């Protein structure tokens, strides 16, 4: 029934955005990678802090506000970045 209750889904996603289960993730690059003009060589270990990315106001305007509706599509063609915090 969750597909018929978009605000409940948004409530869960917004709660996890503000209070992530894990502090972060790590990855090792499989190939050379250019990110924002910086070369990240193959084999580099990357660390991602969920809390800091979830508070980035570029991806989440008013990041300190609890707004489950930010995860709800307003129109059928809306695309939401379900992984905006990572």
XYZ file of N, CA and C in Angstrom:
258
model
N 0.807 -1.219 0.000
C 0.000 0.000 0.000
C 0.843 1.273 0.000
N 2.149 1.146 0.204
C 3.007 2.328 0.314
C 2.940 3.208 -0.932
N 2.727 2.601 -2.106
C 2.638 3.397 -3.332
C 1.436 4.326 -3.321
N 0.444 4.018 -2.504
C -0.743 4.861 -2.393
C -0.638 5.854 -1.236
N 0.469 5.819 -0.532
C 0.687 6.693 0.633
C 2.010 7.440 0.482
N 2.108 8.331 -0.506
C 3.404 8.974 -0.784
C 3.951 9.793 0.382
N 3.087 10.368 1.205
C 3.590 11.170 2.318
C 4.219 10.285 3.400
N 3.725 9.074 3.566
C 4.345 8.138 4.520
C 5.747 7.777 4.045
N 5.878 7.523 2.744
C 7.201 7.232 2.183
C 8.125 8.440 2.376
N 7.604 9.638 2.128
C 8.374 10.857 2.336
C 8.779 11.037 3.787
N 7.905 10.653 4.698
C 8.191 10.751 6.130
C 9.399 9.882 6.487
N 9.432 8.667 5.956
C 10.554 7.761 6.224
C 11.836 8.311 5.609
N 11.776 8.762 4.357
C 12.972 9.283 3.680
C 13.499 10.543 4.373
N 12.600 11.414 4.786
C 13.037 12.649 5.446
C 13.626 12.349 6.818
N 13.061 11.392 7.524
C 13.620 10.990 8.822
C 15.024 10.434 8.637
N 15.215 9.590 7.621
C 16.544 9.021 7.373
C 17.519 10.064 6.855
N 17.022 11.084 6.167
C 17.905 12.170 5.723
C 18.452 12.925 6.931
N 17.594 13.219 7.888
C 18.017 13.984 9.066
C 18.754 13.135 10.096
N 18.405 11.865 10.166
C 19.001 10.966 11.153
C 19.445 9.673 10.465
N 20.533 9.730 9.689
C 20.959 8.546 8.934
C 21.332 7.387 9.856
N 21.050 6.182 9.382
C 21.338 4.971 10.145
C 22.844 4.763 10.277
N 23.567 5.042 9.200
C 25.027 4.919 9.201
C 25.649 6.295 9.036
N 26.802 6.527 9.648
C 27.433 7.838 9.496
C 27.965 8.086 8.086
N 28.245 7.010 7.350
C 28.771 7.207 6.007
C 28.979 5.901 5.273
N 29.468 6.035 4.060
C 29.813 4.898 3.201
C 31.215 5.107 2.683
N 31.832 4.036 2.270
C 33.128 4.123 1.636
C 33.124 3.364 0.326
N 33.909 3.813 -0.606
C 34.046 3.161 -1.900
C 35.495 3.283 -2.348
N 35.925 2.362 -3.191
C 37.237 2.427 -3.820
C 36.993 2.546 -5.318
N 37.605 3.563 -5.935
C 37.376 3.793 -7.355
C 37.928 2.626 -8.172
N 37.146 2.193 -9.146
C 37.526 1.075 -10.013
C 38.288 1.550 -11.244
N 38.119 2.818 -11.585
C 38.781 3.435 -12.736
C 39.207 4.844 -12.338
N 40.074 5.459 -13.141
C 40.353 6.875 -12.941
C 39.036 7.629 -13.070
N 38.860 8.653 -12.267
C 37.605 9.385 -12.231
C 37.910 10.875 -12.158
N 37.236 11.664 -12.963
C 37.362 13.114 -12.877
C 36.064 13.628 -12.268
N 36.169 14.298 -11.141
C 35.015 14.800 -10.411
C 35.230 16.278 -10.117
N 34.361 17.115 -10.684
C 34.451 18.570 -10.510
C 35.845 19.082 -10.905
N 36.417 18.478 -11.941
C 37.714 18.923 -12.438
C 38.909 18.314 -11.721
N 38.679 17.472 -10.714
C 39.766 16.837 -9.974
C 39.923 15.393 -10.419
N 41.169 14.979 -10.666
C 41.441 13.594 -11.015
C 41.522 12.765 -9.743
N 40.727 11.720 -9.695
C 40.781 10.760 -8.589
C 41.262 9.445 -9.199
N 42.497 9.054 -8.902
C 43.070 7.871 -9.541
C 42.378 6.574 -9.123
N 42.430 5.603 -10.019
C 41.914 4.264 -9.738
C 42.535 3.746 -8.440
N 41.713 3.106 -7.607
C 42.198 2.538 -6.352
C 42.129 3.489 -5.168
N 41.631 4.718 -5.388
C 41.516 5.680 -4.293
C 40.314 5.328 -3.417
N 40.513 5.347 -2.108
C 39.411 5.098 -1.192
C 38.677 6.407 -0.929
N 37.375 6.415 -1.159
C 36.553 7.592 -0.929
C 35.652 7.355 0.278
N 35.428 8.388 1.062
C 34.527 8.307 2.207
C 33.443 9.363 2.039
N 32.224 9.000 2.351
C 31.076 9.880 2.223
C 30.399 10.016 3.576
N 30.222 11.233 4.016
C 29.543 11.496 5.288
C 28.077 11.834 4.996
N 27.175 10.923 5.345
C 25.755 11.121 5.054
C 25.198 12.389 5.695
N 25.594 12.663 6.908
C 25.024 13.821 7.597
C 25.353 15.121 6.867
N 26.592 15.284 6.433
C 26.953 16.544 5.768
C 26.288 16.667 4.401
N 26.196 15.575 3.650
C 25.543 15.664 2.344
C 24.043 15.875 2.482
N 23.453 15.346 3.532
C 22.013 15.534 3.758
C 21.681 16.954 4.191
N 22.685 17.699 4.626
C 22.471 19.076 5.065
C 22.900 20.095 4.012
N 23.228 19.625 2.820
C 23.648 20.507 1.726
C 22.424 21.208 1.152
N 22.346 22.525 1.316
C 21.149 23.248 0.872
C 21.032 23.342 -0.642
N 22.081 22.936 -1.372
C 21.970 22.879 -2.827
C 21.028 21.744 -3.243
N 21.107 20.631 -2.521
C 20.233 19.490 -2.792
C 18.953 19.521 -1.968
N 19.025 20.111 -0.779
C 17.888 20.136 0.133
C 17.685 21.552 0.665
N 16.900 22.377 -0.051
C 16.639 23.735 0.450
C 16.054 23.680 1.868
N 16.468 24.623 2.703
C 16.068 24.635 4.121
C 16.332 23.272 4.754
N 17.593 22.847 4.753
C 17.911 21.484 5.177
C 17.588 21.160 6.634
N 17.474 22.161 7.479
C 17.158 21.886 8.885
C 15.666 21.679 9.119
N 14.851 22.038 8.122
C 13.399 21.865 8.243
C 13.019 20.420 7.965
N 12.090 19.900 8.755
C 11.546 18.562 8.536
C 10.395 18.692 7.546
N 10.648 18.283 6.286
C 9.668 18.449 5.217
C 9.508 17.151 4.420
N 8.681 16.230 4.893
C 8.467 14.978 4.158
C 7.946 15.207 2.743
N 7.282 16.322 2.516
C 6.716 16.596 1.195
C 7.793 16.813 0.132
N 9.034 17.078 0.543
C 10.093 17.278 -0.461
C 10.344 15.995 -1.264
N 9.895 14.858 -0.769
C 10.090 13.575 -1.434
C 8.873 13.143 -2.254
N 7.826 13.966 -2.258
C 6.585 13.594 -2.940
C 6.526 14.279 -4.303
N 6.255 13.517 -5.335
C 6.094 14.074 -6.678
C 4.806 14.886 -6.729
N 4.909 16.079 -7.281
C 3.723 16.921 -7.434
C 2.982 16.590 -8.722
N 3.751 16.180 -9.753
C 3.197 15.834 -11.063
C 3.780 14.495 -11.489
N 3.085 13.789 -12.335
C 3.532 12.449 -12.737
C 4.879 12.470 -13.456
N 5.246 13.600 -14.070
C 6.523 13.681 -14.791
C 7.674 14.181 -13.916
N 7.385 14.567 -12.678
C 8.446 15.028 -11.775
C 9.450 13.906 -11.543
N 10.731 14.292 -11.538
C 11.775 13.339 -11.196
C 12.378 13.768 -9.871
N 12.387 12.862 -8.942
C 12.988 13.134 -7.645
C 14.299 12.356 -7.537
N 15.288 12.992 -6.955
C 16.560 12.323 -6.748
C 16.497 11.590 -5.421
N 16.116 10.325 -5.477
C 15.987 9.529 -4.254
C 17.304 9.334 -3.532
N 18.410 9.615 -4.240
C 19.721 9.450 -3.643
C 20.435 10.793 -3.514
N 19.678 11.852 -3.361
C 20.228 13.201 -3.280
C 21.225 13.393 -2.152
N 21.063 12.639 -1.092
C 21.981 12.805 0.029
C 23.254 11.994 -0.125
N 23.333 11.189 -1.188
C 24.587 10.450 -1.425
C 25.100 10.749 -2.805
